[in-house]
PDB file of C-alpha atoms in Angstrom:
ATOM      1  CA  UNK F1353      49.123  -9.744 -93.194  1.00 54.00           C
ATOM      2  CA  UNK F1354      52.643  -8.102 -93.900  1.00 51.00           C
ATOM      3  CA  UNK F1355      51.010  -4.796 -92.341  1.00 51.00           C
ATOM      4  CA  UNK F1356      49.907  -6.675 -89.275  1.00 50.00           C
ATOM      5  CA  UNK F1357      53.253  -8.271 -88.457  1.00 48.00           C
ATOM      6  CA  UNK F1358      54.996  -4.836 -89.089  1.00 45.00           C
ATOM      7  CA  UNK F1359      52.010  -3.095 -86.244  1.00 44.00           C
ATOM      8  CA  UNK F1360      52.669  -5.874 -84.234  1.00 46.00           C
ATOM      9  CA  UNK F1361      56.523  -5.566 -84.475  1.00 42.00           C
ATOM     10  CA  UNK F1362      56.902  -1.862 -83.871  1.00 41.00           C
ATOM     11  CA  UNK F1363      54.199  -2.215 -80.559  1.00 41.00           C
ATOM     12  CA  UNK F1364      56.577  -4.567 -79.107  1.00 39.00           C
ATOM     13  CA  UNK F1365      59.766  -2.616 -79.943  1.00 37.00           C
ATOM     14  CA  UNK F1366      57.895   0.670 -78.404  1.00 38.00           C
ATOM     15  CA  UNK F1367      56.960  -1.878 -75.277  1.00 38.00           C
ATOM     16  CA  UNK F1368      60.812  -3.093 -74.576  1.00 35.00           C
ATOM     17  CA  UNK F1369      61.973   0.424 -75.095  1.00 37.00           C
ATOM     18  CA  UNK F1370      59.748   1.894 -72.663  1.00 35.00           C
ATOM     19  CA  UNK F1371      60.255  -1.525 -70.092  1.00 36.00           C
ATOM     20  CA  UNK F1372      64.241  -1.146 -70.384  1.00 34.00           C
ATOM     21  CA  UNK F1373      65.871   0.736 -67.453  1.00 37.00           C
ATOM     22  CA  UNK F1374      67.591   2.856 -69.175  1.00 36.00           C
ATOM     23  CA  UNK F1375      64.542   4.188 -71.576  1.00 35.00           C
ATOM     24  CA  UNK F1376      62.866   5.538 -68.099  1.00 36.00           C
ATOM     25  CA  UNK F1377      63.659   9.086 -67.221  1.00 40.00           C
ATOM     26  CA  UNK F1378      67.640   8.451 -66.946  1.00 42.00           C
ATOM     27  CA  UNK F1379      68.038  12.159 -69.244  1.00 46.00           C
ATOM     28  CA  UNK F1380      67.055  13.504 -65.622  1.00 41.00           C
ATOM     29  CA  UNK F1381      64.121  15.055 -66.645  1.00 46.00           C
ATOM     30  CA  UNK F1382      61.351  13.258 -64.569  1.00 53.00           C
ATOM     31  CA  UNK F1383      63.379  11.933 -62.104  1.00 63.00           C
ATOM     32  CA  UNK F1384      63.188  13.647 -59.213  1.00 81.00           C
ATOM     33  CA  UNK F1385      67.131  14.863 -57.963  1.00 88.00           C
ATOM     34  CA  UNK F1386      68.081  14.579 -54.206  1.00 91.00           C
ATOM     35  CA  UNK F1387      69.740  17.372 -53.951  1.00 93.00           C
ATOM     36  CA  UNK F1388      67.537  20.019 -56.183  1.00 92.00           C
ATOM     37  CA  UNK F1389      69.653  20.031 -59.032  1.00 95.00           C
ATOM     38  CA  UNK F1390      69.239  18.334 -62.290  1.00 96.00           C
ATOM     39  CA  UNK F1391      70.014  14.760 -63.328  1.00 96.00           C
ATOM     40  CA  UNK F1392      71.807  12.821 -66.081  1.00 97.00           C
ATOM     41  CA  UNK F1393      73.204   9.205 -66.906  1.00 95.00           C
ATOM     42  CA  UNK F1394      76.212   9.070 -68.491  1.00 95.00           C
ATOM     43  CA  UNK F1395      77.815   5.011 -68.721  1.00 92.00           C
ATOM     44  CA  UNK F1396      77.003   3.783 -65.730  1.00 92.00           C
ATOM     45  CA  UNK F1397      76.692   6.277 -63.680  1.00 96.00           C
ATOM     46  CA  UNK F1398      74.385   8.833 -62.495  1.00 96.00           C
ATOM     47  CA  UNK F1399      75.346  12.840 -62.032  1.00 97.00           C
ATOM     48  CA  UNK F1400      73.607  15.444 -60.471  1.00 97.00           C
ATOM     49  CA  UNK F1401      74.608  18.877 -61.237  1.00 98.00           C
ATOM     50  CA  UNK F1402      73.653  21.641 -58.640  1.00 97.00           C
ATOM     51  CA  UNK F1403      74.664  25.035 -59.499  1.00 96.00           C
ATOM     52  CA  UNK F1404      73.462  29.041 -58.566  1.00 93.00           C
ATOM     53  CA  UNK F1405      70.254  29.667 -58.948  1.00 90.00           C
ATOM     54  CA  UNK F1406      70.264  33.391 -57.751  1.00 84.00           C
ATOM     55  CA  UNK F1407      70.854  35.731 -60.364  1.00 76.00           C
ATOM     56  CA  UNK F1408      71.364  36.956 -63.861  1.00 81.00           C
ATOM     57  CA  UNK F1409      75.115  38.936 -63.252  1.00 86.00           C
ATOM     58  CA  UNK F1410      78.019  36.908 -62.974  1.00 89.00           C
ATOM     59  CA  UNK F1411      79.184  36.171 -59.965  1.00 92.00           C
ATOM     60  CA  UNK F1412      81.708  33.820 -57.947  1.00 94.00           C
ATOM     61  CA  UNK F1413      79.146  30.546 -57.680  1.00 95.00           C
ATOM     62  CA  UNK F1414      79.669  27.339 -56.760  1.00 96.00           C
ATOM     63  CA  UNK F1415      79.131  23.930 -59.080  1.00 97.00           C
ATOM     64  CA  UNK F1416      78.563  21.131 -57.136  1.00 98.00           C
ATOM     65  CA  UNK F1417      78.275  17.481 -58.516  1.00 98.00           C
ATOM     66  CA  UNK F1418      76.985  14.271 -56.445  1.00 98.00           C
ATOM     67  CA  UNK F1419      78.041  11.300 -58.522  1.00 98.00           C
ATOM     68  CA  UNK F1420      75.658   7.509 -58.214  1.00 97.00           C
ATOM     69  CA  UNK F1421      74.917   4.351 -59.467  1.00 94.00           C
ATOM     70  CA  UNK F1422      71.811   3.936 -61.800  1.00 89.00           C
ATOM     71  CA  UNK F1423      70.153   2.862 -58.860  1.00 91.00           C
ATOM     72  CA  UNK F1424      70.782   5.919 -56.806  1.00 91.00           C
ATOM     73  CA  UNK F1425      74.292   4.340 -54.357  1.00 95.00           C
ATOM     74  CA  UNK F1426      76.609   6.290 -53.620  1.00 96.00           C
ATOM     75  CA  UNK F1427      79.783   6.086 -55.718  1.00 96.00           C
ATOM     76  CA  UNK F1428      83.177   7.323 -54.019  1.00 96.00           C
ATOM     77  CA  UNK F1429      84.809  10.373 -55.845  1.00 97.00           C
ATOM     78  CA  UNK F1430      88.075  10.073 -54.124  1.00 96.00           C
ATOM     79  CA  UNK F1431      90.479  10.467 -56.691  1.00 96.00           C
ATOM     80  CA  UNK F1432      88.499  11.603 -59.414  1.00 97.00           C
ATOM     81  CA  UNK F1433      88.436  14.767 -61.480  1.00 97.00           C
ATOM     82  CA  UNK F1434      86.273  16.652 -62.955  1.00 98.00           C
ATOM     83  CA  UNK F1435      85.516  19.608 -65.341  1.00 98.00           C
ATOM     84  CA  UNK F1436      81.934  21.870 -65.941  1.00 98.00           C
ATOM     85  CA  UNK F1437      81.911  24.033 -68.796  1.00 98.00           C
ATOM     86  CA  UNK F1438      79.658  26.388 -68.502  1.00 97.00           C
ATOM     87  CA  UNK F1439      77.535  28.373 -71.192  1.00 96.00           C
ATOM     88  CA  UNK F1440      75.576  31.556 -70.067  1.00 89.00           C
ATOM     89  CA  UNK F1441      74.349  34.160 -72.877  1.00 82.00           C
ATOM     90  CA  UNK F1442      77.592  34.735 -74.456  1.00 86.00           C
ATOM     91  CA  UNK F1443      80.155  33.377 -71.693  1.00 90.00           C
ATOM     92  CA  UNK F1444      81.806  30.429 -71.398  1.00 95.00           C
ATOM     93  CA  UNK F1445      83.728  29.364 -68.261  1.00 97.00           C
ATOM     94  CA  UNK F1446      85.366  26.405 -66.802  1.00 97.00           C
ATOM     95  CA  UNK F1447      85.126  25.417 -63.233  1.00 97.00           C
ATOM     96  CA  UNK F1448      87.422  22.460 -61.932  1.00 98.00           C
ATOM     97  CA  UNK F1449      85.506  20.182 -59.597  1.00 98.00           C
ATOM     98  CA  UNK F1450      87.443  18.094 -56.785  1.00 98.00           C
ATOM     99  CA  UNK F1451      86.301  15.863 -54.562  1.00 98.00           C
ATOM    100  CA  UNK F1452      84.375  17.307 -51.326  1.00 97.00           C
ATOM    101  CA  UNK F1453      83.083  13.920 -49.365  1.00 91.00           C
ATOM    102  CA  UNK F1454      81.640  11.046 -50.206  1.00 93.00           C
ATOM    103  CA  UNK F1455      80.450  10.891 -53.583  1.00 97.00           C
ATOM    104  CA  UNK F1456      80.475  14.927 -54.023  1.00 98.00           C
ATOM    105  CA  UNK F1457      82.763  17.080 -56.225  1.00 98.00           C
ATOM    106  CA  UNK F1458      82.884  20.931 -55.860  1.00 98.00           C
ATOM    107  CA  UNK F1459      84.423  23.829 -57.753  1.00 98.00           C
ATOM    108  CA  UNK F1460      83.427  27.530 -58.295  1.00 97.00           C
ATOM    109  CA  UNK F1461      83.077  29.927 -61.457  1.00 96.00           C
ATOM    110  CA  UNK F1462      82.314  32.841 -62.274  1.00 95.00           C
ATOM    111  CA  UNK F1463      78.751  32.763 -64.061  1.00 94.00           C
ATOM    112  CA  UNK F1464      75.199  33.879 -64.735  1.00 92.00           C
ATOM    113  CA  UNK F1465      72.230  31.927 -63.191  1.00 92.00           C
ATOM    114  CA  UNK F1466      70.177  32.438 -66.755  1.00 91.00           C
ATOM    115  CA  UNK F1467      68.009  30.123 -68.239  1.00 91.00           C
ATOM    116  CA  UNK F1468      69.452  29.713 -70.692  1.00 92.00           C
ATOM    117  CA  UNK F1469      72.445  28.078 -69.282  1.00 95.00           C
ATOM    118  CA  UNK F1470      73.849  24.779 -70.730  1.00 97.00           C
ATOM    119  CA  UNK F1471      76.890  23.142 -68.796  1.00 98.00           C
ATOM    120  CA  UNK F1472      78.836  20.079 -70.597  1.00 98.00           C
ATOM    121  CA  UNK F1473      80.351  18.052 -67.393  1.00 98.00           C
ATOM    122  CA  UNK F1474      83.247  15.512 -67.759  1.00 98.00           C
ATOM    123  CA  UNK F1475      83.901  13.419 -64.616  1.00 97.00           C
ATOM    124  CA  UNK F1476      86.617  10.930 -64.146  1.00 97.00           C
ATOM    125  CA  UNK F1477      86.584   8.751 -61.666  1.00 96.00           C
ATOM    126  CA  UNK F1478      89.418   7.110 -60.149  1.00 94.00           C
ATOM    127  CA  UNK F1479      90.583   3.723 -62.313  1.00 93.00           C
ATOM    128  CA  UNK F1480      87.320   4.439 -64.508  1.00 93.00           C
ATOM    129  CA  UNK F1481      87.547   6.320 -68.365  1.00 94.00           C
ATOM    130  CA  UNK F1482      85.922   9.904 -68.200  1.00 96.00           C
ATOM    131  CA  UNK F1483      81.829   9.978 -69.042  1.00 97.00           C
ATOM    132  CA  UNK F1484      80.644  13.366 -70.105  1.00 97.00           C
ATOM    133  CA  UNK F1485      77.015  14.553 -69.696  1.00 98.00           C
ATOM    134  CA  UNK F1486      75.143  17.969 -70.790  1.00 98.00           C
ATOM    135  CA  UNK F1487      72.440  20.150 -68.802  1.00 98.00           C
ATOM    136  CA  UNK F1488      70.228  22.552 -69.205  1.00 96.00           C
ATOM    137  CA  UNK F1489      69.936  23.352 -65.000  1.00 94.00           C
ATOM    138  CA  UNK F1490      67.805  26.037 -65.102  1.00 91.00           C
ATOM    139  CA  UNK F1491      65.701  25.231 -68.169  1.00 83.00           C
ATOM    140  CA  UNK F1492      62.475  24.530 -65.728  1.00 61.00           C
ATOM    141  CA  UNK F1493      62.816  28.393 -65.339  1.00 44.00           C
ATOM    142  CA  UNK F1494      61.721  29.140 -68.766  1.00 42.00           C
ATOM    143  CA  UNK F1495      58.366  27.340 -68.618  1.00 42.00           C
ATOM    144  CA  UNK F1496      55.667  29.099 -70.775  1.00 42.00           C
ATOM    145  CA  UNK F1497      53.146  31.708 -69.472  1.00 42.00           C
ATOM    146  CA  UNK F1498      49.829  31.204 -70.590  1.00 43.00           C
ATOM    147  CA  UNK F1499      48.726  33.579 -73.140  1.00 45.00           C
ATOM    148  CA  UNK F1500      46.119  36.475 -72.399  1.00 42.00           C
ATOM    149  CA  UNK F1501      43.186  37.170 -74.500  1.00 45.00           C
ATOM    150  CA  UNK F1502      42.353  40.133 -75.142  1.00 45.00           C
TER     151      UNK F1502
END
């Protein structure tokens, strides 16, 4: 009986955590992004980090992040500031993002579109404590070839 309550415990755990809002795809990995870059919740908010997709040599690129509620509005950046650090094979650079219209925030580094690349964004919006989220941008570029038999 003890093993039955404990099944029937877990299945409903599993059921909430898969029926709760923020359980579904908020790590920005099924979710599809608006503007073609990748997604991730961090507090309340929603971030969207678009960055250079053309190239392996660093290079002058821009970062570009587009800032929302969990339900995909529009959040104002005015005032806000914001900082990408960005990880590509063995470099690490740090592009300051300011706001650039509505709920965007732009800034430029020099980097390598590999990927490999991991960027660790902290955004601060205006009255609001900084939120931090990571991404893996380019990660969907590493996607396994199928193996040839010989």
């Amino acid at each position: 009986m003890k093993r039955i309550q404990s099944s029937i415990f877990a299945a409903a755990v599993c059921a909430l955590a898969l029926a709760s809002p923020s359980a579904r795809a908020h790590g920005g990995e099924a979710e599809k992004a608006p503007h073609g870059g990748q997604l991730r919740e961090a507090g309340i908010f929603h971030f969207e980090l678009v960055v250079a997709k053309d190239g392996t040599e660093a290079k002058e690129s821009p970062v570009v992040v587009f800032v929302t509620d969990r339900v995909g509005a529009k959040l104002s950046t005015v005032g806000a500031s914001a900082t990408a650090t960005i990880l590509a094979g063995k470099t690490k650079v740090s592009a300051n993002l300011v706001p650039d219209g509505e709920n965007r925030m732009k800034g430029a580094a020099k980097y390598a579109s590999t990927p490999d690349m991991k960027v660790v964004l902290s955004v601060t919006l205006a009255g609001k404590a900084a939120e931090q989220a990571r991404f893996t941008p380019l990660a969907a570029a590493k996607v396994a070839q199928p193996e040839h038999k010989h």
